[in-house]
Amino acid sequence: MATAIPGQALGNAADFAAGSGTYTRHGHVYASVIGLPKTKPKVEVVRGKDATAVPSIGAIVTGTIVRINPRWATLKVMVVESVPTSEDFQGIIRLQDVRATEKEKVRIDRSFRPGDIVRARVLSLGDARNYYLSTAENELGVVFATSLGGATMIPVSWEQMICPKTRVVEYRKCAKPE
Amino acid sequence: MNHETPRDEAASAPSRFALDAPTFARLHPAEYLRRFLAKNVRPDGRPYAPALRTAKFRKTMVNVGSISTSEGSATVRLGKTTVLCGIKAEVAAPPIDSPDNGYLVPNVELPPMSSPNFRPGAPSELAQTLSWRLEQLFRNCPTILDLKQLSIEEGAAAWVLYADIVCLNYDGNVFDATVIAIMAALKDVRLPKATYREEEGAVTIPDLSERPVRLQVGPVPVATTIGVFESQYFLVDPTEMETSLCSATLTLITDEGGRLLGLHKSGGFALNQEQMAESVETAIARGIEIRNQI
Amino acid sequence: MVPAANGSAFMEAGKIKVMAAVYGPRQRPASAGSTSSSSPVLLCDFKFAPFASPSRRGYLKDSSERAASLSLLRALEPAVRYEALPERSAVDVFVTVLEEDGVQASVASAITCASVALADAGIELYDLVIGCSAAFLPSSPDTPTNVLLDPTVVESTHPSCTGSLIMAAMPSLAEVAHFELDGSVSGEEVGESIDLALDACASLHGAVKAVIAGSGSGDTVS
């Protein structure tokens, strides 16, 4: 089938259910993106290029900590689920969202450091500048960090990582390995 | 990617989080680049070797004269980096300290459309630096474009050539592209005949449609930019991704005679004599290649 | 055309050369829109390159560019499926005219080029938006006014030009997305011009469709 473009009529709404890349108006199904139409099992238009990934509420995102302050850590989101984004998004992990237990004892600087790669979940759209993110689950938190000595650290518990070279322990909120 | 990408997990630690290549590139860009270089190849497929003279520039294409509203124009594609230089000529009073000269005013624009990293607003530091470096090139080497040919009437009127360079797509190494663009555009310039009428104190152009005047261009400068990654990898003609990981850059500008017209080094790193000689060699070879195209 | 962007398109119409790049959906900048509203937003930026016109233009936007940015937004908004965009996201549309030949005709081309770039970026649209322009020029004081489609700079700036219009249509849906008219023209002349413009949009739409279907992405329309 030939490439469809937005606004192109694909069929009758009575005969086809509208799938992705289409919309319905006045009883007809039209394409809404450029792509190849597929009519089974329902009409949809499949794009040649990949869609840009955007964080959505509940999605797991991965990124790098860019800075920390006593109340939150700023994360530059680069991957949504397992799709790298074409541009960075910015989110913050606030004190109350770092972990599920002993929330009153949380310290940001003993949970994250700039440069750490962290996996988090999108809680909400947040404010004008930042998505609000949470690492309050076992599988969320620091997945990769470099010690002060420059080596890749290995997690020893949910709150500690060790530098293999110097054997020094540093504090992080670690993600549970798979 | 049409070659084998180093597929692996986070750095050297035993991995628990397997990542595919594009995600790995995003999260661990330095390690991603390191792994390519260890296999003597760069992420865009170009070969890499410590010997600079084997380094390759990206495919360079030059297209001249496409903008009819300008007096001269050139589009340059250096890999995916695309710049368009348009030269507009206006009449003005000549400089007080050199009344028999005209002006060349280069300006580089990096608009938000060319990269997600450029935001709308005042010209960024990068854009201003690029404009300044171009200005410096012409000021320090006045033989490239003798400004006397822009004079219409000594002390009274002269041409001002505004060379506006707009980046249409940014993928690193805009400077080398802008030098090619401005030189190709200058060679394309066609000016109408202009005469100064003393009685009226004004310049008249008898026929705007006739453009017989061409510019005499002296030595043609060609720039070669090298990015330095982790003080040991020299990446000639770096892409945007490589530039973001380089702590320093070195730019050499050479002319036909193999003379160095400019050298710009930013960031702290030491070059030994051999590396310096190789850089110059690479720059000269690049110069010959490009001059054939303009 | 612009690999750094999510979608792009380049268009040539006679001497007019326009380039459009679309980024998005991306995080909305703090400055755009109020924090309470989480609806997605479309941001349009129109600019002439300094060398695009007979007289050089500066880098700061002048009033005609700001007005054109607004025209672009009004023309594209009806076509964008906002419900398909993530909440609180922004879609940035940047259009640069590299060479113009009549402001109205250039803005009309910008609209068409921008809608193709939006489609290239995968932004869901109800239809492509095709722009068209016309100028009203009486050939002599007695004869009725001529409606000249797609006027060049000489035609649209002619001293006897009584008015000009820019129209943006969504041809598949047979809807007019945007219409602006400047000058002093009679009701009949307006009616005649609308018919002519709609026809022009329809045929241009056909040409654009053929290019997209042929090449897929990163289109050049000429």
XYZ file of C-alpha atoms in Angstrom:
694
model
C 0.000 0.000 0.000
C 1.224 3.515 -0.764
C 2.452 5.936 1.886
C -0.374 7.737 3.645
C -0.137 11.368 4.726
C -2.097 13.237 7.389
C -5.640 13.950 6.252
C -5.757 11.026 3.864
C -8.957 8.995 4.059
C -8.283 5.356 4.887
C -11.716 3.889 5.165
C -15.143 3.867 6.709
C -15.387 4.027 10.488
C -18.112 1.435 10.266
C -15.719 -1.097 8.731
C -12.498 -0.342 10.582
C -11.518 0.424 14.154
C -9.128 3.381 14.310
C -5.666 2.413 15.557
C -2.530 4.438 16.192
C -1.576 7.087 13.695
C -5.217 7.661 12.727
C -8.285 9.606 13.818
C -12.004 9.437 13.129
C -14.191 12.241 11.844
C -17.587 12.305 10.160
C -17.740 8.540 10.017
C -14.378 8.108 8.277
C -10.950 7.097 9.444
C -8.095 9.381 8.390
C -4.310 9.146 8.730
C -2.690 11.524 11.205
C 0.968 10.736 10.475
C 3.110 9.943 7.443
C 3.534 6.206 7.121
C 2.326 2.917 5.723
C -1.282 1.966 6.468
C -2.055 -1.463 7.832
C -5.640 -2.626 7.720
C -5.571 -5.832 9.763
C -6.738 -6.235 12.473
C -7.557 -2.538 12.709
C -6.522 0.414 10.641
C -3.331 2.074 11.761
C -0.538 4.031 10.130
C 2.975 2.904 10.949
C 5.689 5.514 10.803
C 9.045 4.785 9.225
C 10.919 6.805 11.835
C 10.823 6.101 15.567
C 8.681 8.367 17.714
C 10.457 10.653 20.147
C 10.353 9.317 23.682
C 8.716 11.588 26.260
C 8.418 10.847 29.995
C 4.865 9.960 31.022
C 3.413 9.458 34.471
C 4.366 6.033 35.787
C 7.162 5.464 33.263
C 10.602 4.267 34.332
C 13.272 6.742 33.292
C 17.060 6.628 33.475
C 19.428 9.551 33.603
C 22.388 11.268 35.212
C 22.349 13.269 38.442
C 23.511 16.773 37.532
C 23.392 18.441 40.936
C 22.187 17.919 44.471
C 21.060 20.166 47.277
C 19.761 19.298 50.760
C 16.174 19.003 49.513
C 16.363 17.326 46.143
C 18.580 15.809 43.479
C 18.289 17.003 39.859
C 18.249 14.287 37.225
C 18.859 14.805 33.523
C 16.507 12.222 32.013
C 17.950 10.579 28.910
C 16.126 7.284 28.554
C 12.386 6.577 28.889
C 11.625 2.888 29.477
C 14.361 1.591 27.165
C 14.188 4.277 24.467
C 16.827 7.053 24.519
C 15.245 10.480 24.194
C 16.340 12.808 21.415
C 16.740 15.596 23.973
C 17.262 15.687 27.725
C 14.372 16.232 30.090
C 14.833 17.550 33.588
C 13.367 16.053 36.742
C 13.941 16.157 40.496
C 13.896 13.493 43.201
C 12.715 15.166 46.387
C 13.628 14.060 49.929
C 10.256 12.403 50.483
C 10.515 10.417 47.259
C 13.977 8.892 47.668
C 12.886 5.762 49.537
C 9.809 4.140 51.005
C 11.002 3.550 54.574
C 12.570 5.794 57.255
C 11.771 8.858 55.183
C 12.659 11.241 57.994
C 16.251 9.958 58.033
C 16.922 10.505 54.332
C 19.850 12.697 53.288
C 20.235 13.551 49.646
C 24.045 13.504 49.809
C 23.972 9.996 51.205
C 21.640 8.841 48.439
C 22.954 10.432 45.246
C 26.006 12.226 43.917
C 26.459 14.191 40.682
C 27.489 11.817 37.900
C 25.517 8.845 39.230
C 23.247 7.070 36.790
C 19.867 6.598 38.378
C 16.697 4.740 37.453
C 13.498 6.413 38.686
C 9.760 6.451 38.122
C 7.842 9.517 36.954
C 5.447 10.578 39.719
C 3.928 13.633 38.103
C 4.505 16.404 35.619
C 5.764 18.476 38.536
C 6.210 22.178 38.069
C 7.227 24.335 35.137
C 10.841 23.233 35.239
C 10.950 19.679 36.512
C 9.196 16.370 36.390
C 8.800 14.878 39.876
C 10.530 11.521 40.126
C 10.681 8.791 42.729
C 13.243 6.129 43.605
C 11.119 4.711 46.441
C 11.070 1.160 45.145
C 13.614 -1.624 45.466
C 14.415 -1.707 41.771
C 14.921 2.043 41.566
C 17.922 4.160 42.538
C 21.575 4.314 41.587
C 22.485 1.785 38.885
C 25.996 3.043 38.196
C 28.338 5.267 40.163
C 32.024 6.138 40.197
C 33.875 6.336 43.514
C 35.862 9.368 44.602
C 38.881 7.355 43.500
C 37.482 7.047 39.996
C 36.571 3.365 39.901
C 33.153 1.863 39.202
C 31.531 1.033 42.521
C 29.819 -2.203 43.423
C 26.636 -2.159 45.544
C 26.852 -4.007 48.850
C 23.416 -3.185 50.227
C 20.452 -0.972 49.375
C 22.284 1.988 50.902
C 25.985 1.329 50.357
C 28.439 0.927 47.509
C 32.082 -0.019 47.717
C 35.041 1.064 45.649
C 36.891 -2.067 44.496
C 40.238 -0.283 44.442
C 40.322 1.503 47.787
C 37.705 -0.615 49.622
C 36.120 2.651 50.788
C 32.371 2.512 51.351
C 30.182 5.327 49.987
C 26.490 5.912 50.645
C 23.952 5.675 47.851
C 20.325 4.638 47.478
C 21.062 1.632 45.285
C 18.769 -0.060 42.831
C 18.398 -3.778 43.474
C 20.274 -5.690 40.769
C 18.178 -7.721 38.343
C 25.384 1.782 12.576
C 26.783 -0.225 9.715
C 29.709 -1.655 11.601
C 30.055 -3.641 14.769
C 29.342 -1.557 17.809
C 30.977 -2.510 21.066
C 27.984 -3.988 22.748
C 28.464 -4.295 26.441
C 27.369 -3.313 29.880
C 28.291 -0.452 32.111
C 32.068 -0.026 32.190
C 34.188 -2.734 33.710
C 31.988 -3.736 36.636
C 30.215 -7.053 36.440
C 26.976 -5.977 34.890
C 23.527 -6.330 36.186
C 21.980 -3.807 33.864
C 22.473 -4.760 30.220
C 22.097 -1.810 27.861
C 21.714 -1.636 24.121
C 24.075 0.530 22.078
C 21.980 3.720 21.723
C 21.115 3.742 25.440
C 24.714 3.046 26.379
C 25.842 5.911 24.141
C 23.441 8.226 25.926
C 24.269 7.223 29.500
C 28.002 6.555 29.206
C 29.120 8.709 26.292
C 32.810 8.843 27.249
C 33.074 5.074 27.657
C 31.140 4.613 24.409
C 33.663 6.751 22.542
C 36.611 5.081 24.268
C 35.479 1.652 23.127
C 35.206 2.752 19.510
C 38.649 4.354 19.581
C 40.125 1.229 21.143
C 39.001 -0.558 17.963
C 40.532 2.179 15.794
C 37.246 3.488 14.564
C 35.080 6.513 15.388
C 31.331 6.330 16.117
C 30.481 7.689 12.667
C 32.556 5.002 10.977
C 35.661 7.013 10.137
C 38.958 5.257 10.843
C 40.970 6.340 13.865
C 44.708 6.004 14.351
C 47.180 7.780 16.612
C 48.994 8.893 13.434
C 47.133 12.088 12.572
C 48.000 12.070 8.922
C 45.653 9.147 8.311
C 42.709 11.045 9.763
C 39.717 11.699 7.550
C 37.394 14.650 7.328
C 33.716 14.027 6.721
C 32.349 14.367 3.200
C 32.522 18.032 2.218
C 30.178 19.567 -0.352
C 30.159 23.158 -1.556
C 27.336 24.773 -3.510
C 27.661 28.320 -4.751
C 25.301 31.089 -5.772
C 21.900 29.725 -4.756
C 20.599 32.872 -3.017
C 19.741 35.481 -5.648
C 18.853 38.160 -3.080
C 22.475 38.149 -1.918
C 25.480 39.528 -3.741
C 27.297 36.221 -3.232
C 26.414 33.000 -1.434
C 27.675 29.509 -0.654
C 26.289 26.464 1.142
C 28.758 24.087 2.759
C 28.029 20.607 4.095
C 30.698 19.066 6.302
C 29.207 15.690 7.107
C 25.873 16.687 8.659
C 27.018 20.170 9.698
C 25.475 22.582 7.189
C 26.170 26.317 6.974
C 24.952 28.912 4.490
C 26.898 32.141 3.936
C 25.114 35.027 2.244
C 26.962 38.247 1.452
C 25.050 41.499 1.229
C 26.730 44.684 0.048
C 25.817 48.136 1.299
C 27.414 51.531 0.814
C 28.857 53.453 3.740
C 31.545 55.962 4.670
C 34.978 54.341 4.748
C 36.954 53.859 8.000
C 38.519 57.098 9.204
C 41.941 55.555 9.709
C 42.004 53.922 6.263
C 39.875 56.034 3.937
C 40.738 53.970 0.875
C 39.390 50.743 2.343
C 35.971 49.132 2.572
C 34.675 46.708 5.192
C 34.118 42.981 5.542
C 31.823 42.157 8.451
C 31.574 38.430 9.172
C 28.863 37.184 11.525
C 28.006 33.626 12.504
C 24.512 32.672 13.659
C 23.707 29.415 15.453
C 19.906 29.434 15.460
C 17.778 27.106 17.617
C 16.627 25.285 14.483
C 20.111 23.870 13.932
C 20.433 21.980 17.218
C 18.458 21.084 20.341
C 21.329 22.604 22.334
C 20.811 26.133 21.013
C 18.085 28.144 22.671
C 16.434 31.303 21.311
C 17.821 34.587 22.525
C 20.990 36.631 22.251
C 23.942 35.134 20.319
C 25.607 32.450 22.424
C 29.226 32.561 23.502
C 30.014 29.976 20.841
C 28.452 32.071 18.073
C 30.227 35.196 19.249
C 33.541 33.350 19.438
C 33.140 32.025 15.911
C 32.353 35.502 14.574
C 35.328 36.964 16.393
C 37.728 34.305 15.115
C 36.629 34.913 11.524
C 37.083 38.638 12.003
C 40.557 38.022 13.414
C 41.510 35.847 10.459
C 40.767 38.609 7.968
C 42.240 41.332 10.130
C 45.531 39.528 10.749
C 45.901 38.403 7.129
C 44.766 41.393 5.072
C 46.088 39.792 1.891
C 43.181 37.322 1.860
C 40.836 40.103 0.816
C 42.399 43.440 -0.042
C 39.859 45.919 1.312
C 41.091 48.603 -1.081
C 39.085 46.995 -3.873
C 35.941 47.804 -1.911
C 36.585 51.528 -2.038
C 34.236 53.526 -4.275
C 35.687 56.966 -3.591
C 38.566 57.468 -1.229
C 37.473 59.168 1.951
C 33.851 59.357 0.843
C 32.244 56.034 0.050
C 33.031 52.347 0.153
C 31.323 48.967 0.023
C 30.528 47.155 3.243
C 30.256 43.408 2.740
C 28.125 41.780 5.408
C 29.002 38.087 5.403
C 26.221 36.437 7.407
C 26.730 32.759 8.042
C 23.705 30.833 9.259
C 24.124 27.320 10.600
C 21.305 25.134 9.293
C 22.305 21.918 11.037
C 24.875 21.544 13.799
C 26.982 18.404 14.050
C 30.243 19.827 15.352
C 33.133 21.697 13.730
C 31.195 24.712 12.505
C 34.372 26.767 12.306
C 35.997 24.782 9.499
C 32.725 24.892 7.577
C 32.331 28.653 8.027
C 35.818 29.341 6.654
C 35.053 27.345 3.514
C 31.657 29.044 3.195
C 32.899 32.595 3.532
C 35.725 32.041 1.025
C 33.430 30.369 -1.507
C 30.836 33.125 -1.066
C 33.450 35.885 -1.495
C 34.573 34.294 -4.730
C 30.930 34.258 -5.832
C 30.325 37.960 -5.098
C 29.162 40.073 -8.008
C 28.910 43.798 -7.410
C 27.370 46.443 -9.658
C 29.454 49.375 -10.830
C 29.154 52.292 -8.449
C 30.260 55.883 -8.926
C 30.531 58.669 -6.417
C 29.018 61.978 -7.403
C 30.813 64.722 -5.568
C 28.202 67.389 -6.253
C 25.454 65.306 -4.690
C 27.696 63.705 -2.085
C 26.071 60.379 -2.909
C 26.808 57.122 -4.660
C 24.846 56.180 -7.735
C 24.506 52.774 -9.242
C 23.571 53.198 -12.873
C 22.391 49.637 -13.446
C 21.449 47.318 -10.586
C 20.934 44.337 -12.853
C 24.450 44.459 -14.255
C 26.994 42.927 -11.898
C 30.330 42.986 -13.599
C 32.588 43.528 -10.593
C 34.182 40.417 -9.061
C 36.417 40.344 -6.001
C 40.108 39.548 -6.120
C 40.791 36.966 -3.465
C 44.355 36.397 -2.255
C 45.544 33.282 -0.454
C 42.588 31.047 0.417
C 42.681 30.013 4.078
C 41.458 26.549 5.019
C 40.872 25.507 8.622
C 41.464 22.138 10.255
C 40.010 21.591 13.697
C 41.088 18.762 15.956
C 39.323 17.845 19.180
C 41.325 16.369 22.018
C 39.626 13.614 24.020
C 41.101 12.645 27.391
C 44.396 14.320 26.468
C 45.425 11.449 24.264
C 42.992 10.945 21.401
C 43.199 13.496 18.593
C 39.953 13.578 16.650
C 40.131 15.458 13.376
C 36.890 17.183 12.343
C 34.941 16.198 15.470
C 31.182 15.574 15.366
C 28.839 17.166 17.909
C 28.975 14.131 20.160
C 32.783 14.035 20.029
C 33.033 17.798 20.626
C 30.903 17.507 23.763
C 33.415 15.001 25.160
C 36.595 16.853 24.154
C 38.203 18.956 26.832
C 40.215 20.945 24.302
C 40.415 21.794 20.612
C 43.149 22.844 18.228
C 42.446 24.729 15.006
C 45.054 25.337 12.329
C 44.462 27.646 9.385
C 46.798 27.225 6.427
C 47.179 28.818 3.010
C 48.368 27.566 -0.386
C 52.009 28.053 0.479
C 51.710 25.794 3.495
C 52.012 28.799 5.770
C 50.163 28.930 9.031
C 47.665 31.798 8.975
C 46.240 31.059 12.376
C 46.483 28.659 15.247
C 43.911 28.512 17.959
C 44.288 26.232 20.917
C 41.766 26.076 23.691
C 41.930 23.980 26.798
C 44.947 22.601 28.596
C 46.843 19.846 26.869
C 50.403 19.508 25.652
C 51.327 18.732 22.068
C 54.731 17.311 21.410
C 56.726 18.294 18.341
C 55.781 15.219 16.389
C 52.067 15.732 16.991
C 52.435 19.383 16.037
C 54.193 18.493 12.798
C 51.549 15.899 11.981
C 48.752 18.363 12.678
C 50.298 20.845 10.283
C 50.726 18.126 7.669
C 47.067 17.132 8.033
C 46.001 20.759 7.769
C 48.022 21.349 4.612
C 46.664 18.217 2.934
C 43.143 19.304 3.854
C 43.851 22.735 2.380
C 44.796 21.291 -0.988
C 41.690 19.103 -1.022
C 39.352 21.983 -0.250
C 40.893 24.557 -2.575
C 40.104 22.232 -5.441
C 36.467 22.453 -4.496
C 36.034 26.181 -4.091
C 17.586 18.311 5.837
C 18.128 19.040 9.513
C 19.077 15.686 11.074
C 19.473 17.330 14.497
C 15.733 18.062 14.539
C 12.874 15.603 14.984
C 11.420 16.679 11.652
C 12.366 19.056 8.870
C 11.528 20.148 5.356
C 12.967 22.394 2.653
C 10.771 24.080 0.065
C 11.443 26.077 -3.069
C 8.667 28.017 -4.796
C 10.035 30.044 -7.664
C 12.795 32.049 -6.021
C 11.466 31.573 -2.496
C 13.534 29.168 -0.391
C 12.256 28.136 3.029
C 13.577 25.739 5.620
C 11.562 24.437 8.570
C 12.716 22.359 11.551
C 10.509 20.881 14.270
C 11.662 19.833 17.729
C 9.291 17.935 19.947
C 7.460 16.847 21.803
C 10.009 18.195 24.280
C 9.949 19.602 27.783
C 8.138 22.894 27.816
C 10.453 25.805 28.725
C 9.511 27.438 32.020
C 8.643 30.654 30.224
C 5.979 29.252 27.927
C 2.458 28.881 29.277
C 1.286 28.965 32.877
C 2.357 26.321 35.343
C -1.228 25.405 36.181
C -2.104 24.459 32.635
C -0.769 21.085 31.619
C -1.947 21.151 28.042
C 0.677 20.780 25.322
C 1.765 23.921 23.525
C 2.881 24.772 19.965
C 5.547 27.453 19.629
C 6.267 29.018 16.243
C 9.297 31.059 15.268
C 9.537 32.761 11.872
C 12.661 34.523 10.671
C 14.098 35.900 7.459
C 17.820 35.197 7.067
C 19.873 38.422 6.912
C 20.519 37.860 3.189
C 17.009 36.748 2.286
C 15.667 40.112 1.122
C 16.843 42.806 -1.288
C 17.857 44.878 1.775
C 19.762 43.171 4.533
C 17.818 42.311 7.664
C 19.263 42.415 11.155
C 19.263 39.593 13.672
C 16.577 40.973 15.921
C 13.061 40.159 14.837
C 11.173 43.050 13.369
C 7.418 43.505 13.497
C 6.776 41.712 10.208
C 8.596 38.638 11.499
C 6.712 38.709 14.782
C 3.433 39.039 12.880
C 4.422 36.170 10.599
C 5.252 33.982 13.617
C 1.710 34.564 14.837
C 0.229 33.830 11.389
C 2.207 30.598 11.337
C 0.815 29.611 14.737
C -2.781 30.444 13.763
C -2.442 28.466 10.545
C -0.899 25.353 12.109
C -2.884 25.104 15.346
C -6.138 23.832 13.809
C -4.223 20.967 12.219
C -2.372 19.686 15.290
C -3.948 16.805 17.241
C -3.230 18.149 20.709
C -4.828 15.127 22.341
C -2.056 12.976 20.895
C 0.700 15.097 22.481
C 2.009 14.317 25.980
C 0.831 16.634 28.722
C 2.866 19.718 29.404
C 5.026 19.132 26.357
C 6.025 21.695 23.771
C 6.488 21.429 20.036
C 8.877 24.027 18.616
C 8.520 24.998 14.968
C 11.386 27.048 13.527
C 11.083 28.467 10.036
C 13.845 30.392 8.277
C 13.295 32.013 4.909
C 16.627 31.795 3.110
C 15.457 33.771 0.094
C 12.169 35.662 -0.171
C 10.209 36.978 -3.126
C 7.280 38.857 -1.651
C 6.518 38.739 2.069
C 3.012 37.272 1.690
C 4.146 34.549 -0.678
C 7.078 33.743 1.607
C 4.838 33.420 4.662
C 2.439 31.214 2.689
C 5.337 28.937 1.698
C 6.530 28.953 5.297
C 3.153 27.602 6.405
C 3.250 24.743 3.909
C 6.867 23.911 4.691
C 6.221 23.972 8.455
C 3.281 21.576 8.189
C 5.402 19.099 6.210
C 8.131 19.376 8.868
C 5.533 18.687 11.580
C 4.396 15.584 9.716
C 8.036 14.528 9.263
C 8.508 14.829 13.031
C 5.606 12.470 13.602
C 3.397 15.101 15.247
C -0.135 13.863 14.632
C -2.061 16.147 12.304
C -5.637 16.233 11.076
C -4.321 17.333 7.704
C -1.412 19.080 6.049
C -1.751 22.859 5.978
C -1.143 24.437 2.594
C -0.477 28.177 2.391
C -1.309 30.430 -0.512
C -1.117 34.180 -1.144
C -2.539 36.700 -3.546
C -2.284 40.393 -4.360
C -4.952 42.688 -5.739
C -3.714 44.778 -8.630
C -5.929 46.849 -10.857
C -4.529 46.862 -14.353
C -6.047 50.268 -15.041
C -8.507 52.558 -13.246
C -11.448 51.274 -15.317
C -10.941 47.543 -15.465
C -11.739 45.291 -12.521
C -8.933 44.375 -10.202
C -6.758 41.424 -11.055
C -6.187 38.882 -8.386
C -2.622 37.685 -8.755
C -1.852 34.424 -7.063
C 1.527 33.903 -5.445
C 2.714 37.485 -6.004
C 6.409 38.231 -6.340
C 8.073 41.054 -4.457
C 7.652 43.366 -7.418
C 3.939 42.619 -7.611
C 3.121 42.788 -3.921
C 5.029 46.009 -3.327
C 3.731 47.703 -6.449
C 2.330 51.156 -5.711
C -1.049 50.352 -7.281
C -1.505 47.172 -5.267
C -4.683 47.651 -3.262
C -4.361 44.700 -0.953
C -2.956 41.265 -0.311
C -4.019 38.102 1.432
C -2.561 34.993 2.945
C -4.678 31.882 3.252
C -3.937 28.553 4.847
C -6.152 25.603 3.996
C -6.489 21.993 5.043
C -7.432 20.596 1.653
C -8.361 17.026 2.601
C -10.858 18.298 5.116
C -11.870 21.232 2.889
C -11.349 23.654 5.760
C -9.680 27.041 5.915
C -7.240 27.134 8.816
C -6.257 30.773 8.601
C -7.050 33.813 6.514
C -5.672 37.311 6.641
C -6.367 40.205 4.330
C -4.699 43.601 4.267
C -5.728 46.548 2.160
C -8.893 47.859 0.689
C -10.792 45.523 -1.597
C -14.413 44.942 -2.497
C -16.492 42.015 -1.290
C -16.577 40.531 -4.784
C -12.834 40.651 -5.070
C -12.505 38.840 -1.750
C -14.900 36.134 -2.884
C -13.059 35.651 -6.160
C -9.711 35.515 -4.417
C -10.891 32.892 -1.913
C -12.000 30.584 -4.720
C -8.749 31.037 -6.583
C -6.706 30.514 -3.440
C -8.571 27.339 -2.484
C -7.920 25.910 -5.934
C -4.259 26.835 -5.695
C -4.016 25.183 -2.283
C -5.607 22.043 -3.640
C -3.166 21.705 -6.505
C -0.182 22.517 -4.308
C -1.436 19.893 -1.870
C -1.329 17.343 -4.668
C 2.269 18.241 -5.464
C 3.317 18.066 -1.798
C 1.601 14.689 -1.355
C 3.478 13.303 -4.347
C 6.828 14.410 -2.929
C 6.176 12.961 0.527
C 4.910 9.660 -0.834
C 7.947 9.478 -3.067
C 10.698 10.262 -0.610
C 9.441 9.395 2.875
C 11.352 11.697 5.182
C 13.544 14.793 5.146
C 11.586 16.169 2.239
C 12.449 18.707 -0.361
C 9.443 20.214 -2.069
C 9.976 22.341 -5.120
